[in-house]
mmCIF file of C-alpha atoms and ligand atoms in Angstrom:
data_model
loop_
_atom_site.group_PDB
_atom_site.id
_atom_site.type_symbol
_atom_site.label_atom_id
_atom_site.label_comp_id
_atom_site.label_asym_id
_atom_site.label_seq_id
_atom_site.Cartn_x
_atom_site.Cartn_y
_atom_site.Cartn_z
ATOM 1 C CA UNK A 15 72.023 12.241 48.034
ATOM 2 C CA UNK A 16 69.456 11.622 45.289
ATOM 3 C CA UNK A 17 70.021 13.105 41.881
ATOM 4 C CA UNK A 18 67.661 15.980 41.187
ATOM 5 C CA UNK A 19 65.745 15.485 37.906
ATOM 6 C CA UNK A 20 67.337 17.652 35.260
ATOM 7 C CA UNK A 21 70.411 18.316 37.380
ATOM 8 C CA UNK A 22 73.553 17.833 35.379
ATOM 9 C CA UNK A 23 75.515 14.900 36.783
ATOM 10 C CA UNK A 24 79.296 15.164 37.338
ATOM 11 C CA UNK A 25 80.090 12.760 34.491
ATOM 12 C CA UNK A 26 77.979 14.871 32.134
ATOM 13 C CA UNK A 27 79.954 17.994 33.025
ATOM 14 C CA UNK A 28 83.332 16.402 32.306
ATOM 15 C CA UNK A 29 84.505 12.793 31.949
ATOM 16 C CA UNK A 30 87.269 10.647 30.515
ATOM 17 C CA UNK A 31 86.528 8.100 27.819
ATOM 18 C CA UNK A 32 89.127 5.773 26.277
ATOM 19 C CA UNK A 33 89.962 8.180 23.455
ATOM 20 C CA UNK A 34 88.728 11.557 24.637
ATOM 21 C CA UNK A 35 87.933 13.956 27.434
ATOM 22 C CA UNK A 36 84.272 14.811 26.953
ATOM 23 C CA UNK A 37 82.956 18.126 28.262
ATOM 24 C CA UNK A 38 79.511 19.664 28.249
ATOM 25 C CA UNK A 39 80.065 22.788 26.158
ATOM 26 C CA UNK A 40 79.211 25.566 28.617
ATOM 27 C CA UNK A 41 79.458 28.200 25.895
ATOM 28 C CA UNK A 42 76.161 26.932 24.481
ATOM 29 C CA UNK A 43 74.200 26.662 27.735
ATOM 30 C CA UNK A 44 71.382 27.080 28.534
ATOM 31 C CA UNK A 45 70.110 27.053 24.947
ATOM 32 C CA UNK A 46 71.772 23.818 23.939
ATOM 33 C CA UNK A 47 73.239 20.790 25.706
ATOM 34 C CA UNK A 48 76.073 19.711 23.407
ATOM 35 C CA UNK A 49 79.163 17.676 24.190
ATOM 36 C CA UNK A 50 82.647 18.512 22.996
ATOM 37 C CA UNK A 51 85.070 15.610 22.506
ATOM 38 C CA UNK A 52 88.689 16.544 23.156
ATOM 39 C CA UNK A 53 90.990 13.895 21.699
ATOM 40 C CA UNK A 54 94.285 15.213 23.037
ATOM 41 C CA UNK A 55 95.659 17.308 25.871
ATOM 42 C CA UNK A 56 95.993 20.184 23.411
ATOM 43 C CA UNK A 57 92.280 19.954 22.612
ATOM 44 C CA UNK A 58 91.474 19.895 26.337
ATOM 45 C CA UNK A 59 93.644 23.006 26.762
ATOM 46 C CA UNK A 60 91.667 24.666 23.951
ATOM 47 C CA UNK A 61 88.387 23.762 25.631
ATOM 48 C CA UNK A 62 89.653 25.340 28.855
ATOM 49 C CA UNK A 63 90.999 28.450 27.098
ATOM 50 C CA UNK A 64 87.776 29.046 25.191
ATOM 51 C CA UNK A 65 85.595 28.392 28.285
ATOM 52 C CA UNK A 66 83.825 25.310 26.927
ATOM 53 C CA UNK A 67 84.734 24.039 30.395
ATOM 54 C CA UNK A 68 85.249 26.711 33.046
ATOM 55 C CA UNK A 69 85.232 27.430 36.767
ATOM 56 C CA UNK A 70 88.289 26.841 38.910
ATOM 57 C CA UNK A 71 87.732 23.277 40.172
ATOM 58 C CA UNK A 72 86.208 22.118 36.862
ATOM 59 C CA UNK A 73 89.213 23.215 34.819
ATOM 60 C CA UNK A 74 91.456 21.375 37.291
ATOM 61 C CA UNK A 75 89.408 18.222 36.791
ATOM 62 C CA UNK A 76 89.424 18.638 32.991
ATOM 63 C CA UNK A 77 93.202 19.113 33.034
ATOM 64 C CA UNK A 78 93.614 15.994 35.196
ATOM 65 C CA UNK A 79 91.623 14.003 32.638
ATOM 66 C CA UNK A 80 93.678 15.611 29.869
ATOM 67 C CA UNK A 81 96.922 14.425 31.442
ATOM 68 C CA UNK A 82 95.511 10.923 31.924
ATOM 69 C CA UNK A 83 94.454 10.902 28.262
ATOM 70 C CA UNK A 84 97.951 11.944 27.172
ATOM 71 C CA UNK A 85 99.517 9.177 29.277
ATOM 72 C CA UNK A 86 97.132 6.506 27.997
ATOM 73 C CA UNK A 87 97.571 7.430 24.336
ATOM 74 C CA UNK A 88 101.364 7.516 24.589
ATOM 75 C CA UNK A 89 101.715 11.273 24.185
ATOM 76 C CA UNK A 90 104.537 13.174 25.868
ATOM 77 C CA UNK A 91 103.200 13.700 29.402
ATOM 78 C CA UNK A 92 105.584 16.568 30.188
ATOM 79 C CA UNK A 93 104.512 18.416 27.041
ATOM 80 C CA UNK A 94 100.867 17.751 27.884
ATOM 81 C CA UNK A 95 101.436 19.093 31.396
ATOM 82 C CA UNK A 96 102.966 22.296 30.013
ATOM 83 C CA UNK A 97 100.179 22.809 27.454
ATOM 84 C CA UNK A 98 97.431 22.273 30.008
ATOM 85 C CA UNK A 99 99.126 24.401 32.685
ATOM 86 C CA UNK A 100 99.388 27.313 30.241
ATOM 87 C CA UNK A 101 95.711 27.229 29.251
ATOM 88 C CA UNK A 102 94.505 29.698 31.910
ATOM 89 C CA UNK A 103 96.621 31.560 34.489
ATOM 90 C CA UNK A 104 94.461 32.578 37.446
ATOM 91 C CA UNK A 105 92.698 29.523 38.887
ATOM 92 C CA UNK A 106 95.317 27.679 40.922
ATOM 93 C CA UNK A 107 93.204 24.516 40.838
ATOM 94 C CA UNK A 108 94.539 23.901 37.344
ATOM 95 C CA UNK A 109 98.167 23.689 38.487
ATOM 96 C CA UNK A 110 97.141 21.920 41.681
ATOM 97 C CA UNK A 111 95.358 19.125 39.792
ATOM 98 C CA UNK A 112 98.207 18.711 37.293
ATOM 99 C CA UNK A 113 100.757 18.469 40.110
ATOM 100 C CA UNK A 114 98.601 15.891 41.871
ATOM 101 C CA UNK A 115 98.421 13.895 38.617
ATOM 102 C CA UNK A 116 102.048 14.075 37.556
ATOM 103 C CA UNK A 117 103.443 11.210 39.673
ATOM 104 C CA UNK A 118 100.623 8.875 38.574
ATOM 105 C CA UNK A 119 98.801 10.193 35.484
ATOM 106 C CA UNK A 120 96.171 7.470 35.393
ATOM 107 C CA UNK A 121 92.453 7.555 34.689
ATOM 108 C CA UNK A 122 91.798 6.227 38.201
ATOM 109 C CA UNK A 123 93.645 9.124 39.813
ATOM 110 C CA UNK A 124 91.896 11.720 37.651
ATOM 111 C CA UNK A 125 88.494 10.227 38.494
ATOM 112 C CA UNK A 126 89.447 10.268 42.170
ATOM 113 C CA UNK A 127 90.331 13.989 41.933
ATOM 114 C CA UNK A 128 86.961 14.638 40.276
ATOM 115 C CA UNK A 129 84.987 12.688 42.881
ATOM 116 C CA UNK A 130 86.910 14.358 45.689
ATOM 117 C CA UNK A 131 86.176 17.856 44.352
ATOM 118 C CA UNK A 132 82.451 17.085 44.314
ATOM 119 C CA UNK A 133 82.674 15.664 47.828
ATOM 120 C CA UNK A 134 84.537 18.772 48.992
ATOM 121 C CA UNK A 135 81.676 20.887 47.635
ATOM 122 C CA UNK A 136 79.127 18.927 49.668
ATOM 123 C CA UNK A 137 81.206 19.443 52.799
ATOM 124 C CA UNK A 138 81.584 23.175 52.066
ATOM 125 C CA UNK A 139 77.835 23.454 51.620
ATOM 126 C CA UNK A 140 77.222 21.873 55.017
ATOM 127 C CA UNK A 141 79.714 24.253 56.678
ATOM 128 C CA UNK A 142 78.427 27.346 54.877
ATOM 129 C CA UNK A 143 74.660 26.870 55.207
ATOM 130 C CA UNK A 144 74.450 28.006 58.858
ATOM 131 C CA UNK A 145 76.135 31.302 57.872
ATOM 132 C CA UNK A 146 73.110 32.150 55.734
ATOM 133 C CA UNK A 147 70.571 34.159 57.737
ATOM 134 C CA UNK A 148 66.969 32.977 57.960
ATOM 135 C CA UNK A 149 64.848 34.067 54.958
ATOM 136 C CA UNK A 150 67.980 35.368 53.269
ATOM 137 C CA UNK A 151 68.111 37.259 50.036
ATOM 138 C CA UNK A 152 71.460 36.028 48.703
ATOM 139 C CA UNK A 153 73.435 37.759 45.973
ATOM 140 C CA UNK A 154 75.952 35.750 43.948
ATOM 141 C CA UNK A 155 78.277 36.572 41.076
ATOM 142 C CA UNK A 156 79.484 34.548 38.083
ATOM 143 C CA UNK A 157 78.834 30.802 38.247
ATOM 144 C CA UNK A 158 80.207 28.814 41.149
ATOM 145 C CA UNK A 159 77.759 25.979 40.691
ATOM 146 C CA UNK A 160 78.148 22.341 39.700
ATOM 147 C CA UNK A 161 79.157 23.352 36.184
ATOM 148 C CA UNK A 162 82.127 25.228 37.665
ATOM 149 C CA UNK A 163 83.246 22.520 40.093
ATOM 150 C CA UNK A 164 82.461 19.290 38.242
ATOM 151 C CA UNK A 165 79.330 18.776 40.368
ATOM 152 C CA UNK A 166 77.283 20.241 43.268
ATOM 153 C CA UNK A 167 78.972 23.661 43.328
ATOM 154 C CA UNK A 168 80.817 25.848 45.820
ATOM 155 C CA UNK A 169 78.885 29.128 46.243
ATOM 156 C CA UNK A 170 75.799 27.606 44.625
ATOM 157 C CA UNK A 171 76.388 24.471 46.720
ATOM 158 C CA UNK A 172 76.271 26.635 49.843
ATOM 159 C CA UNK A 173 73.083 28.331 48.606
ATOM 160 C CA UNK A 174 71.550 24.993 47.833
ATOM 161 C CA UNK A 175 72.418 23.537 51.250
ATOM 162 C CA UNK A 176 70.955 26.650 52.903
ATOM 163 C CA UNK A 177 67.852 26.378 50.709
ATOM 164 C CA UNK A 178 67.366 22.771 51.829
ATOM 165 C CA UNK A 179 67.421 24.093 55.418
ATOM 166 C CA UNK A 180 64.695 26.607 54.548
ATOM 167 C CA UNK A 181 66.970 29.620 54.920
ATOM 168 C CA UNK A 182 66.871 31.110 51.430
ATOM 169 C CA UNK A 183 64.089 33.379 50.266
ATOM 170 C CA UNK A 184 65.609 34.188 46.902
ATOM 171 C CA UNK A 185 68.864 34.547 45.016
ATOM 172 C CA UNK A 186 69.926 37.637 43.114
ATOM 173 C CA UNK A 187 72.062 36.499 40.194
ATOM 174 C CA UNK A 188 74.551 39.016 38.817
ATOM 175 C CA UNK A 189 74.486 38.563 35.050
ATOM 176 C CA UNK A 190 78.321 38.761 35.059
ATOM 177 C CA UNK A 191 79.540 40.753 32.112
ATOM 178 C CA UNK A 192 80.943 40.136 29.594
ATOM 179 C CA UNK A 193 80.310 36.404 29.203
ATOM 180 C CA UNK A 194 77.141 36.097 31.302
ATOM 181 C CA UNK A 195 78.103 33.112 33.437
ATOM 182 C CA UNK A 196 75.506 34.313 35.952
ATOM 183 C CA UNK A 197 72.638 34.996 33.560
ATOM 184 C CA UNK A 198 73.252 31.813 31.536
ATOM 185 C CA UNK A 199 74.652 29.237 33.961
ATOM 186 C CA UNK A 200 73.789 30.163 37.553
ATOM 187 C CA UNK A 201 70.214 31.069 36.661
ATOM 188 C CA UNK A 202 69.913 27.759 34.781
ATOM 189 C CA UNK A 203 71.231 25.800 37.758
ATOM 190 C CA UNK A 204 68.976 27.591 40.247
ATOM 191 C CA UNK A 205 65.995 26.963 37.983
ATOM 192 C CA UNK A 206 66.891 23.273 37.892
ATOM 193 C CA UNK A 207 67.174 23.197 41.686
ATOM 194 C CA UNK A 208 63.868 25.021 42.087
ATOM 195 C CA UNK A 209 65.427 27.903 44.033
ATOM 196 C CA UNK A 210 63.689 31.279 43.507
ATOM 197 C CA UNK A 211 66.014 33.646 41.708
ATOM 198 C CA UNK A 212 66.176 36.775 39.586
ATOM 199 C CA UNK A 213 68.916 37.955 37.263
ATOM 200 C CA UNK A 214 70.161 41.523 37.681
ATOM 201 C CA UNK A 215 72.611 43.508 35.609
ATOM 202 C CA UNK A 216 75.892 43.835 37.488
ATOM 203 C CA UNK A 217 75.324 47.552 37.963
ATOM 204 C CA UNK A 218 72.031 46.965 39.840
ATOM 205 C CA UNK A 219 73.675 45.395 42.900
ATOM 206 C CA UNK A 220 74.313 48.775 44.562
ATOM 207 C CA UNK A 221 70.686 49.847 44.308
ATOM 208 C CA UNK A 222 69.444 46.507 45.605
ATOM 209 C CA UNK A 223 71.725 46.766 48.607
ATOM 210 C CA UNK A 224 70.681 50.358 49.258
ATOM 211 C CA UNK A 225 67.055 49.199 49.271
ATOM 212 C CA UNK A 226 67.872 46.636 51.957
ATOM 213 C CA UNK A 227 67.176 43.699 49.663
ATOM 214 C CA UNK A 228 70.436 41.774 50.068
ATOM 215 C CA UNK A 229 71.313 39.918 53.298
ATOM 216 C CA UNK A 230 74.504 38.135 52.279
ATOM 217 C CA UNK A 231 76.831 37.938 49.261
ATOM 218 C CA UNK A 232 78.223 34.475 48.491
ATOM 219 C CA UNK A 233 80.836 33.860 45.791
ATOM 220 C CA UNK A 234 83.369 31.257 44.757
ATOM 221 C CA UNK A 235 87.072 31.875 44.169
ATOM 222 C CA UNK A 236 89.764 31.153 41.610
ATOM 223 C CA UNK A 237 92.753 31.574 43.894
ATOM 224 C CA UNK A 238 93.108 32.536 47.541
ATOM 225 C CA UNK A 239 96.425 33.939 48.777
ATOM 226 C CA UNK A 240 97.911 33.058 52.163
ATOM 227 C CA UNK A 241 96.490 36.237 53.726
ATOM 228 C CA UNK A 242 92.980 35.577 52.400
ATOM 229 C CA UNK A 243 93.082 38.004 49.453
ATOM 230 C CA UNK A 244 90.799 36.330 46.920
ATOM 231 C CA UNK A 245 90.798 36.351 43.118
ATOM 232 C CA UNK A 246 87.402 35.734 41.554
ATOM 233 C CA UNK A 247 85.425 36.822 38.501
ATOM 234 C CA UNK A 248 85.804 40.487 37.595
ATOM 235 C CA UNK A 249 83.231 42.458 39.524
ATOM 236 C CA UNK A 250 83.606 40.563 42.794
ATOM 237 C CA UNK A 251 85.828 43.288 44.257
ATOM 238 C CA UNK A 252 83.218 45.915 43.426
ATOM 239 C CA UNK A 253 80.551 43.833 45.123
ATOM 240 C CA UNK A 254 82.788 43.478 48.172
ATOM 241 C CA UNK A 255 83.207 47.245 48.459
ATOM 242 C CA UNK A 256 79.449 47.706 48.083
ATOM 243 C CA UNK A 257 78.745 45.006 50.661
ATOM 244 C CA UNK A 258 81.073 46.662 53.164
ATOM 245 C CA UNK A 259 79.420 50.036 52.591
ATOM 246 C CA UNK A 260 76.000 48.539 53.259
ATOM 247 C CA UNK A 261 77.070 46.355 56.195
ATOM 248 C CA UNK A 262 76.406 43.093 54.344
ATOM 249 C CA UNK A 263 78.716 40.085 54.870
ATOM 250 C CA UNK A 264 80.628 38.632 51.917
ATOM 251 C CA UNK A 265 81.268 34.899 52.253
ATOM 252 C CA UNK A 266 83.723 33.143 49.921
ATOM 253 C CA UNK A 267 83.185 29.408 49.430
ATOM 254 C CA UNK A 268 86.064 27.468 47.848
ATOM 255 C CA UNK A 269 87.810 24.121 48.276
ATOM 256 C CA UNK A 270 91.352 23.910 49.620
ATOM 257 C CA UNK A 271 92.469 23.138 46.045
ATOM 258 C CA UNK A 272 91.856 26.877 45.461
ATOM 259 C CA UNK A 273 94.302 27.928 48.195
ATOM 260 C CA UNK A 274 97.714 29.160 47.124
ATOM 261 C CA UNK A 275 99.958 29.466 50.174
ATOM 262 C CA UNK A 276 102.856 30.363 47.825
ATOM 263 C CA UNK A 277 101.147 33.694 47.083
ATOM 264 C CA UNK A 278 101.618 35.809 50.189
ATOM 265 C CA UNK A 279 99.019 38.352 49.082
ATOM 266 C CA UNK A 280 96.683 38.976 46.172
ATOM 267 C CA UNK A 281 99.362 41.080 44.477
ATOM 268 C CA UNK A 282 101.085 37.802 43.548
ATOM 269 C CA UNK A 283 98.037 36.330 41.803
ATOM 270 C CA UNK A 284 98.280 36.485 37.992
ATOM 271 C CA UNK A 285 95.152 38.019 36.476
ATOM 272 C CA UNK A 286 94.074 36.734 33.093
ATOM 273 C CA UNK A 287 93.380 39.364 30.445
ATOM 274 C CA UNK A 288 91.147 38.055 27.693
ATOM 275 C CA UNK A 289 90.383 39.173 24.149
ATOM 276 C CA UNK A 290 89.006 42.760 24.204
ATOM 277 C CA UNK A 291 86.491 41.650 21.575
ATOM 278 C CA UNK A 292 84.607 39.819 24.330
ATOM 279 C CA UNK A 293 83.765 43.301 25.687
ATOM 280 C CA UNK A 294 83.462 45.371 22.500
ATOM 281 C CA UNK A 295 83.900 44.266 18.901
ATOM 282 C CA UNK A 296 83.826 47.847 17.690
ATOM 283 C CA UNK A 297 85.922 49.837 20.179
ATOM 284 C CA UNK A 298 89.131 49.368 22.115
ATOM 285 C CA UNK A 299 88.470 47.579 25.391
ATOM 286 C CA UNK A 300 90.179 46.172 28.478
ATOM 287 C CA UNK A 301 89.052 42.718 29.555
ATOM 288 C CA UNK A 302 90.505 41.390 32.816
ATOM 289 C CA UNK A 303 88.711 38.140 33.662
ATOM 290 C CA UNK A 304 89.263 38.408 37.415
ATOM 291 C CA UNK A 305 89.888 40.870 40.211
ATOM 292 C CA UNK A 306 91.275 40.533 43.715
ATOM 293 C CA UNK A 307 89.136 41.219 46.760
ATOM 294 C CA UNK A 308 91.266 42.262 49.740
ATOM 295 C CA UNK A 309 90.883 39.892 52.681
ATOM 296 C CA UNK A 310 89.702 42.774 54.836
ATOM 297 C CA UNK A 311 86.423 42.877 52.885
ATOM 298 C CA UNK A 312 85.696 39.159 53.354
ATOM 299 C CA UNK A 313 83.703 38.061 56.417
ATOM 300 C CA UNK A 314 84.518 34.348 56.115
ATOM 301 C CA UNK A 315 86.151 31.852 53.795
ATOM 302 C CA UNK A 316 84.524 28.416 53.822
ATOM 303 C CA UNK A 317 86.502 25.375 52.712
ATOM 304 C CA UNK A 318 85.701 21.698 53.138
ATOM 305 C CA UNK A 319 87.604 21.940 56.424
ATOM 306 C CA UNK A 320 85.210 24.481 57.924
ATOM 307 C CA UNK A 321 84.579 28.200 58.346
ATOM 308 C CA UNK A 322 87.725 30.360 58.443
ATOM 309 C CA UNK A 323 87.744 33.891 59.802
ATOM 310 C CA UNK A 324 90.300 36.645 60.417
ATOM 311 C CA UNK A 325 93.216 36.468 60.541
ATOM 312 C CA UNK A 326 93.101 34.187 57.493
ATOM 313 C CA UNK A 327 96.876 33.705 57.499
ATOM 314 C CA UNK A 328 96.351 31.685 60.669
ATOM 315 C CA UNK A 329 92.929 30.167 60.068
ATOM 316 C CA UNK A 330 93.225 28.886 56.479
ATOM 317 C CA UNK A 331 94.173 25.198 56.219
ATOM 318 C CA UNK A 332 96.815 23.692 53.930
ATOM 319 C CA UNK A 333 95.761 22.647 50.418
ATOM 320 C CA UNK A 334 94.546 19.074 50.266
ATOM 321 C CA UNK A 335 96.649 16.294 48.692
ATOM 322 C CA UNK A 336 95.009 13.813 46.321
ATOM 323 C CA UNK A 337 94.525 10.334 47.715
HETATM 324 C C1 LIG B 10 83.537 27.296 41.762
HETATM 325 S S1 LIG B 10 84.038 28.314 40.558
HETATM 326 C C2 LIG B 10 84.734 29.765 41.263
HETATM 327 C C3 LIG B 10 85.255 30.626 40.207
HETATM 328 O O1 LIG B 10 85.990 29.860 39.306
HETATM 329 C C4 LIG B 10 84.127 31.375 39.492
HETATM 330 O O2 LIG B 10 83.488 32.216 40.405
HETATM 331 C C5 LIG B 10 84.732 32.150 38.362
HETATM 332 O O3 LIG B 10 85.164 33.269 38.528
HETATM 333 C C6 LIG B 10 84.843 31.447 37.069
HETATM 334 O O4 LIG B 10 85.346 32.247 36.033
HETATM 335 P P1 LIG B 10 85.384 31.645 34.546
HETATM 336 O O5 LIG B 10 86.102 32.704 33.766
HETATM 337 O O6 LIG B 10 83.967 31.457 34.132
HETATM 338 O O7 LIG B 10 86.166 30.362 34.617
#
């Protein structure tokens, strides 16, 4: 596939150089395109913790590069593993990528994991596009685009594949409080791809649905339990309840590196609680970064292996192993 002018290439999102893991600092987008050089696994962990690099597959890729950097610079690989694994708790891709790297923490293996994640996104997009109705008004939440996966995108990849098939009329972009991944990152990516879109405040989704202006909700995921319960950015559960009320399908698009068969249900998924100051600097606040959508509210989960439907415990595939 040809690069789209202006589209951010995988190696611009995150890459390994001889002395650093270099990430595009997503905290500054879309105003500024600045790179952050992380010269140790601890600095990569900081970049993950502070959301300079974010999104479940992308933090797995960054951690893989961080472990390769530690190995190549002679740092303690076990200590680097522990530091990186502790950087964020919810996205299972982080632990998955580190476990795939541990037996062979080389640059080649990390780059293979990165390339494979992007390839998985392209396959998910191809599987998911036919689920999008003709002339669809799609609503998405947070950012599950190329920035979040290391290239191409999961939910945004599905939207983009559907758009290329002429199925998408427009995308409603939840701004995604409190850190505005939707308003800053998804809107930026859709603009780059030339896909018509409009940002809404999270609280406007109900009214839009009631007006009949949403045909399908498509999101990514940070961790999917064996029964299909899905952790994703806070607010996804609310959207799922709204979608059910209005008879609108919710489709989750995520690679098998996001599956956690060790978690029987969503109750076993750890939910990250971030600094309350991200919500209110003046007043006490509660700031969970994710919520869990019960499987019952999800119409389909799309992985690179295909479209999975109820019962998810039987239809979901096993997580992939790195080559
Ligand atoms: C393909 S990314 C899927 C999820 O990681 C995404 O929807 C999300 O919730 C990201 O949260 P973030 O806190 O920005 O890392």
